Short mmCIF file of C-alpha atoms in Angstrom, two decimals:
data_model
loop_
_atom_site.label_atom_id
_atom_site.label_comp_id
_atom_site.label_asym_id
_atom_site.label_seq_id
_atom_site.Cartn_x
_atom_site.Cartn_y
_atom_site.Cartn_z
CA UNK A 1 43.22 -51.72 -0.98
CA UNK A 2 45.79 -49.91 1.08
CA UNK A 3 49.21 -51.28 1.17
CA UNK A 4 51.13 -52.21 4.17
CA UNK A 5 52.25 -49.43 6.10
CA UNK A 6 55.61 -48.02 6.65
CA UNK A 7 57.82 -47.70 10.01
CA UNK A 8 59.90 -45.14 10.69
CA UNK A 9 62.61 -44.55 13.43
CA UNK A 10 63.16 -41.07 14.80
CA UNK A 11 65.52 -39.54 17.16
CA UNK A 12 63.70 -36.72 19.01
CA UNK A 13 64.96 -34.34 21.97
CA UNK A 14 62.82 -32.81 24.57
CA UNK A 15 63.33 -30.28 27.82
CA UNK A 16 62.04 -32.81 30.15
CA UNK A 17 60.66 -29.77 33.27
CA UNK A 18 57.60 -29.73 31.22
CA UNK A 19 56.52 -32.90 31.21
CA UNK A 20 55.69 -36.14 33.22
CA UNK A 21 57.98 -38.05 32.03
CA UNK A 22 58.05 -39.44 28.28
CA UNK A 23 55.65 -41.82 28.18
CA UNK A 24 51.83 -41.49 27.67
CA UNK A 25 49.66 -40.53 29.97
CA UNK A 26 45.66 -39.39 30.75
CA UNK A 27 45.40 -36.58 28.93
CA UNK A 28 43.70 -34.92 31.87
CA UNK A 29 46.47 -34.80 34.16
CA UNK A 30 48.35 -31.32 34.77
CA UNK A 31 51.79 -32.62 32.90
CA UNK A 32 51.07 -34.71 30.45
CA UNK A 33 53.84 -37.22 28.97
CA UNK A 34 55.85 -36.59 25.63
CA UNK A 35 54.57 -39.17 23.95
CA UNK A 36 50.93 -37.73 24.18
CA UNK A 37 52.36 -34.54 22.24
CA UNK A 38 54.14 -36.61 19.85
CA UNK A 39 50.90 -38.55 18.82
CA UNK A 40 48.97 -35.17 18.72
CA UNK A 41 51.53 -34.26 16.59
CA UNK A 42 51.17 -37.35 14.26
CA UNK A 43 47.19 -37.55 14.44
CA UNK A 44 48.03 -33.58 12.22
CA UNK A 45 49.19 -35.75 9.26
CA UNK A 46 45.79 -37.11 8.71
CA UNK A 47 46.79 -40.72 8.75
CA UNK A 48 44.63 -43.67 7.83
CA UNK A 49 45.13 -45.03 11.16
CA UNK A 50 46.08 -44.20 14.68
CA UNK A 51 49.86 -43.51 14.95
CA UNK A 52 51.94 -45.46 18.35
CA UNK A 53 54.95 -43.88 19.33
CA UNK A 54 57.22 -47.15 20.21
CA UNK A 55 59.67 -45.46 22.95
CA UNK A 56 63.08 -46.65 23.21
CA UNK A 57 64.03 -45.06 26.34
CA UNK A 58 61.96 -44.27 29.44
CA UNK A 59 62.86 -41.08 31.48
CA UNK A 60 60.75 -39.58 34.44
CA UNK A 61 59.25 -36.27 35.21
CA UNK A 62 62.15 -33.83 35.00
CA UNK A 63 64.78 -36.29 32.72
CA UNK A 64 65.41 -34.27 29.66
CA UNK A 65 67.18 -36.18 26.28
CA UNK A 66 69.25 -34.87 23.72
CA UNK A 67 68.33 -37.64 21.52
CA UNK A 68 65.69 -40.59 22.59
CA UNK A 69 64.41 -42.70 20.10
CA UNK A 70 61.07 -44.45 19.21
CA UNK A 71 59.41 -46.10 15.85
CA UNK A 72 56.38 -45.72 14.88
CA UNK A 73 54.46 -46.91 11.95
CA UNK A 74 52.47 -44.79 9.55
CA UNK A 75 49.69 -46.05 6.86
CA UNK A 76 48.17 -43.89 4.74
CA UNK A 77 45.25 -43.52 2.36
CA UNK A 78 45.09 -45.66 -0.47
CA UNK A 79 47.22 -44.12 -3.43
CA UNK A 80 49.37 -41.80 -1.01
CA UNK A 81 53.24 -42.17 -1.32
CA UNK A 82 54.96 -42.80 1.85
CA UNK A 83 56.19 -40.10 3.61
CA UNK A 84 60.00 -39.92 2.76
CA UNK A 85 61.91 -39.34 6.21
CA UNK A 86 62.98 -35.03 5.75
CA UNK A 87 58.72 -34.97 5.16
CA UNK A 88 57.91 -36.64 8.33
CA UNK A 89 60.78 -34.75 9.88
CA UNK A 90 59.25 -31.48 9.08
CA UNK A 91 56.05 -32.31 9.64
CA UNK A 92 56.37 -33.71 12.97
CA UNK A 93 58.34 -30.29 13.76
CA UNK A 94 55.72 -27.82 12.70
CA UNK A 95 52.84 -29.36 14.80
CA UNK A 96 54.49 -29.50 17.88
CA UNK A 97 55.56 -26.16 18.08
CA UNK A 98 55.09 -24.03 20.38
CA UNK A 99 56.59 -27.51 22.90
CA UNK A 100 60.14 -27.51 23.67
CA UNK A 101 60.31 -30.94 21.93
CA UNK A 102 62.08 -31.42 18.43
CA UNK A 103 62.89 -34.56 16.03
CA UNK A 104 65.96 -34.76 15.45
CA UNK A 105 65.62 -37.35 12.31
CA UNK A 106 63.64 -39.68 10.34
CA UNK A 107 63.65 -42.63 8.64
CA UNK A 108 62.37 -45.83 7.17
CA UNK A 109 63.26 -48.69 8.58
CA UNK A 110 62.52 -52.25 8.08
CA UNK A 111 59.09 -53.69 9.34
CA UNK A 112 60.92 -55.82 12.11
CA UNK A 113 62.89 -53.32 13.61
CA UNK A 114 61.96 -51.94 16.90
CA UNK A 115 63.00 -49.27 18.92
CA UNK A 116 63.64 -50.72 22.45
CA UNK A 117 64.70 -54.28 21.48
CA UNK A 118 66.64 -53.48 19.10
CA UNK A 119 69.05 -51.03 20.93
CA UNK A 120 72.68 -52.07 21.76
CA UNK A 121 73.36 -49.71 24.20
CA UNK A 122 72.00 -46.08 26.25
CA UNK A 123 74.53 -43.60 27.50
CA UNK A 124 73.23 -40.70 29.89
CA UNK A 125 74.96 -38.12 31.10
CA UNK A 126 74.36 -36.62 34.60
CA UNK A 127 75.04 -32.75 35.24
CA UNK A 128 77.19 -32.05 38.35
CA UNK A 129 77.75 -28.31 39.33
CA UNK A 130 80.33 -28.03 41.94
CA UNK A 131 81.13 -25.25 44.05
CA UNK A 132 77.47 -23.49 45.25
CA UNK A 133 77.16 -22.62 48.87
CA UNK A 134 73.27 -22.16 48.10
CA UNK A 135 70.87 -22.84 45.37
CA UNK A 136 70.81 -18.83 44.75
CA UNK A 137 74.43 -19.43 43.25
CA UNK A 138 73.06 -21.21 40.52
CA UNK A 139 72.79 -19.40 36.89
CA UNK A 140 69.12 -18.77 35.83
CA UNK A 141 70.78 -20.07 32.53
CA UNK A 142 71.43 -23.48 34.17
CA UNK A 143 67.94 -24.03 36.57
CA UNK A 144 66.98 -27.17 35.98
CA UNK A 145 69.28 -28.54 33.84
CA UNK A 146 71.82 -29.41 36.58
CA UNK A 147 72.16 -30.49 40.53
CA UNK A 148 74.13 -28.26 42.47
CA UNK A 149 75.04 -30.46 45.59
CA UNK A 150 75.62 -29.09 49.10
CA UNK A 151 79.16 -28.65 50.39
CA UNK A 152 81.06 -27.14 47.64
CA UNK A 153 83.66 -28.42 45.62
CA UNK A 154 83.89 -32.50 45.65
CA UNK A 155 86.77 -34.42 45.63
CA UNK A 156 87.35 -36.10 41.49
CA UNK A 157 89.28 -38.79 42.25
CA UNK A 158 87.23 -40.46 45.21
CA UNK A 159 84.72 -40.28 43.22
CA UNK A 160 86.67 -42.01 40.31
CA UNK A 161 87.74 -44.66 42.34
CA UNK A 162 84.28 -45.43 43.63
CA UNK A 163 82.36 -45.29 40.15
CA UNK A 164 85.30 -48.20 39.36
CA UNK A 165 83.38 -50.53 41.98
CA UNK A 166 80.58 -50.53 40.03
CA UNK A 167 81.50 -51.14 36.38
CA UNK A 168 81.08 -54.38 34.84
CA UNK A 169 78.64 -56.90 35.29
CA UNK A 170 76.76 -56.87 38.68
CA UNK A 171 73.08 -57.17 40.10
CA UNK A 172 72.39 -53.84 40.85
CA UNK A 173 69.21 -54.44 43.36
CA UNK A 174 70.46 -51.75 45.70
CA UNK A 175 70.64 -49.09 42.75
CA UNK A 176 67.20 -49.80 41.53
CA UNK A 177 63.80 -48.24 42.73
CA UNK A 178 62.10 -49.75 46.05
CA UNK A 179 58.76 -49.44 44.27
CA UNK A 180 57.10 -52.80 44.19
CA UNK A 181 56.70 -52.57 40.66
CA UNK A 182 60.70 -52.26 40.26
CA UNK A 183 61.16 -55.85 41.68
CA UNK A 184 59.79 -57.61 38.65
CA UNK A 185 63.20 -56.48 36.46
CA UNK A 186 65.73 -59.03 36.08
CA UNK A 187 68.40 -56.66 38.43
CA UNK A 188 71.67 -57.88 36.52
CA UNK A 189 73.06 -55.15 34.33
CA UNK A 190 76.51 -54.82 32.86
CA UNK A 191 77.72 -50.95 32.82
CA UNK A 192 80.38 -50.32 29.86
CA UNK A 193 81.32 -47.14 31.17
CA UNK A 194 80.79 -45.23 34.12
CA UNK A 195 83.32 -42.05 34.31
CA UNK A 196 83.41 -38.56 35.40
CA UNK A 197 84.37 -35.97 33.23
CA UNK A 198 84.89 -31.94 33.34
CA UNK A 199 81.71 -30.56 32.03
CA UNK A 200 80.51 -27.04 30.42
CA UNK A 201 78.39 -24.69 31.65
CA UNK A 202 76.53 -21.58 29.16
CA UNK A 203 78.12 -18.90 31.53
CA UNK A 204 81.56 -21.09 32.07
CA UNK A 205 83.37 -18.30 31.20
CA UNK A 206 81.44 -15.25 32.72
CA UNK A 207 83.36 -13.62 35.49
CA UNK A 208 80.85 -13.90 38.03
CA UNK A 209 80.67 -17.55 37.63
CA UNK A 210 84.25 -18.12 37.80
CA UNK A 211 83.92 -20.07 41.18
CA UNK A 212 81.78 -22.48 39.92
CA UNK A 213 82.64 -26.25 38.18
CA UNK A 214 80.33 -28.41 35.93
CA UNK A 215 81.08 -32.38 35.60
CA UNK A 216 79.57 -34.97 34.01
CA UNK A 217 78.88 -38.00 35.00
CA UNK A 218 78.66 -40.52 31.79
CA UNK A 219 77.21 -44.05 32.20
CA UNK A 220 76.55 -46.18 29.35
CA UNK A 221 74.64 -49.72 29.43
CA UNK A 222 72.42 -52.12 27.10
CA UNK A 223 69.75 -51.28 29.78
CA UNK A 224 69.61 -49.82 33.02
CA UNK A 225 66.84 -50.36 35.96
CA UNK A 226 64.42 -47.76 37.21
CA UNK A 227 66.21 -44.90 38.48
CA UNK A 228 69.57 -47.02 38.64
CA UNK A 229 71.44 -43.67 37.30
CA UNK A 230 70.43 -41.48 39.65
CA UNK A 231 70.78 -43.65 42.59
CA UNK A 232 74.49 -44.52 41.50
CA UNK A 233 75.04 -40.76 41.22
CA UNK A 234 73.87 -40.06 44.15
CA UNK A 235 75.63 -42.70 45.78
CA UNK A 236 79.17 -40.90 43.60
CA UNK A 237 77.96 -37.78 45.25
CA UNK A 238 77.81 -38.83 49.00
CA UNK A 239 81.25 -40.60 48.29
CA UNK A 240 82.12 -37.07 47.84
CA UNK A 241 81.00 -35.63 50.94
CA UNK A 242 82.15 -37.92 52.94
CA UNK A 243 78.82 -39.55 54.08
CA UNK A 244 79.62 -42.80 52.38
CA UNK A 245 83.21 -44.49 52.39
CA UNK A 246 83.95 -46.04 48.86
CA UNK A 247 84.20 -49.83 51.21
CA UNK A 248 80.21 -49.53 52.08
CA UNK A 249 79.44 -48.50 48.51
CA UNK A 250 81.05 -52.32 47.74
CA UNK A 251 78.91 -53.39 50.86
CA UNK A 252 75.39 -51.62 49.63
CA UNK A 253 76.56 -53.55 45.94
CA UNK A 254 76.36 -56.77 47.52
CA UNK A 255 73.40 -56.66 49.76
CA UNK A 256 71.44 -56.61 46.23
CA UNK A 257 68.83 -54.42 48.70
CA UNK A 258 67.14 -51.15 47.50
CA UNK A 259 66.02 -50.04 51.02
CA UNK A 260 69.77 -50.49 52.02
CA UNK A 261 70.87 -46.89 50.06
CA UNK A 262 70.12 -43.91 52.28
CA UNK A 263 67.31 -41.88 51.09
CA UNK A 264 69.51 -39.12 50.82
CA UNK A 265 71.91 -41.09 47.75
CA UNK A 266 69.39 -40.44 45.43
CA UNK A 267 70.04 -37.60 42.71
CA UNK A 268 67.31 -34.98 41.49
CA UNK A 269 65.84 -35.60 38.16
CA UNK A 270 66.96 -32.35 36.46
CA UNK A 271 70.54 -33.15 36.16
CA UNK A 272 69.91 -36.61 34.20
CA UNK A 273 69.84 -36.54 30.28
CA UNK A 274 69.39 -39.37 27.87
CA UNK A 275 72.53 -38.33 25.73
CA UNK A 276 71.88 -41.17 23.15
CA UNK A 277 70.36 -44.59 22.05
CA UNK A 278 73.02 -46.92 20.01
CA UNK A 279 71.50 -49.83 17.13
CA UNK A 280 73.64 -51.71 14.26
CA UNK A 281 73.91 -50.36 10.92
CA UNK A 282 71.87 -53.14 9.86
CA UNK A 283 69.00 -52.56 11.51
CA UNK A 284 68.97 -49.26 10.83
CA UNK A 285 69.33 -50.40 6.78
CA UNK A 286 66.22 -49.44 4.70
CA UNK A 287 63.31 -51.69 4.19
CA UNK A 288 63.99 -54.42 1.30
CA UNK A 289 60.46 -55.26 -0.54
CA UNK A 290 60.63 -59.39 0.64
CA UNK A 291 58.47 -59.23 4.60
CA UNK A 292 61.54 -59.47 6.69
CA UNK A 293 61.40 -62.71 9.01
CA UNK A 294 64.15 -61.46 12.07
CA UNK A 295 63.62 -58.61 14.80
CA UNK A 296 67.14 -57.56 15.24
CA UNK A 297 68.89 -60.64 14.79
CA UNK A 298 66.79 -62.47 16.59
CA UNK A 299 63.84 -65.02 14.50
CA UNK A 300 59.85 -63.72 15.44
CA UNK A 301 59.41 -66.94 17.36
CA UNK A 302 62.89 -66.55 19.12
CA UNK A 303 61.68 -62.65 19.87
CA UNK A 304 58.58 -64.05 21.28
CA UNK A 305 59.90 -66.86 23.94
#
């Protein structure tokens, strides 16, 4: 009789041009999701049963993550030794090759652990370079990986002092998606940090590229709402240029209205990156042999309600 089987957390990384965004989708579509390559990848290790990849952290078509995260739980055939975590690690690696997406790490985890509830916090980081007069100014090194706004350089501080309006605790309707489907998330989020920061390009240095500036914007939260990252960028960015004055950013805050942000505020997808997914050192403990009875704290029938 096979035994019960084992979950594992990993932290993978993925160029996200490739792909429509991380999570599954019909296999029969031109860009596919992550996750379907990650399963493919899994259904190679000849498990006893299908393998779900439990995402953390969603990211659309064009998002790209240095580390996302996601559990997943493995049984195998009767008499077969878990896989210890460099195994799955290497394993995972080799079949999805020739994809430009790589786990990072692996490990056991308890049975109650889970890879979206049980996250304290997501930080992204958002790509800014400053300082093109036209796309064509952009390194080949750097296409798609950043968003080189209109205008040239963009004045810091401004943008500082805005991004200081929205920390904290807020409902952030008018930074969320005006998809219908959007609506249903409760819209209060707290951010922890929101700050822009000099960033660093592969060609920084390269004489030809001298004119050019990369910053980061850095946001970290428990959660955030669909597309809330890019829309505050955006918002940052036309701060910038002068098409929105720091007061109506407070004013677009409190209207708590998605169809109130221009359509223009809204950042490109290939500047975004998940940077990294936060959890407690003990949830990430290892599995003890008694059936755990709490999900990250929290009792099953609390998790539940």
């Amino acid at each position: 009789m096979a035994g019960a089987p084992a979950r594992y957390l990993v932290f993978f990384q993925y160029f996200g041009t490739r792909y429509s965004g991380v999570m599954e989708t019909k296999s029969d579509q031109a860009l596919v999701g992550v996750q379907n390559y990650l399963e493919k990848a899994a259904e190679q290790l000849k498990p006893s049963a299908p393998i779900k990849f439990h995402i953390s952290s969603r990211t659309d078509s064009g998002v790209h993550a240095l580390a996302n995260a996601a559990h997943l739980d493995i049984q195998r055939a009767p008499g077969r030794a878990p896989f210890t975590g460099p195994q799955l690690l290497q394993g995972l690696n080799h079949h999805l090759k020739p994809e430009p997406i790589r786990i990072l790490s692996a490990q056991r985890v308890s049975s109650t652990f889970h890879a979206r509830f049980c996250a304290l916090s997501r930080t992204y980081i958002y790509r800014l370079l400053l300082g093109c007069a036209h796309r064509s100014q952009i390194p080949v090194f750097e296409q798609d990986l950043c968003w080189a706004p209109p205008g040239g350089p963009l004045p810091i501080p401004a943008m500082r002092a805005a991004a200081q309006l929205l920390l904290g605790t807020h409902d952030f309707s008018t930074f969320r998606s005006p998809h219908a489907e959007a609506a249903a998330q409760n819209p209060v989020r707290t951010l922890q940090l929101l700050q822009l920061q000099p960033g660093h390009g592969l060609l920084g240095q390269h004489p030809l590229h001298r004119g050019l500036e990369f910053w980061e914007v850095k946001v970290k939260s428990k959660s955030f709402l669909y597309r809330q990252v890019r829309r505050m960028v955006g918002a940052l960015v036309a701060v910038g240029q002068g098409r929105l004055a720091p007061g109506r950013l407070q004013e677009l805050l409190e209207l708590r209205e998605p169809r109130a942000l221009p359509p223009h505020a809204t950042a490109p997808p290939q500047g975004l990156f998940l940077h990294s997914v936060e959890y407690s050192h003990t949830d990430l403990a290892p599995p003890s042999a008694p059936a755990e009875e709490e999900l990250c704290g929290l009792s099953r029938k609390e998790f539940i309600t």
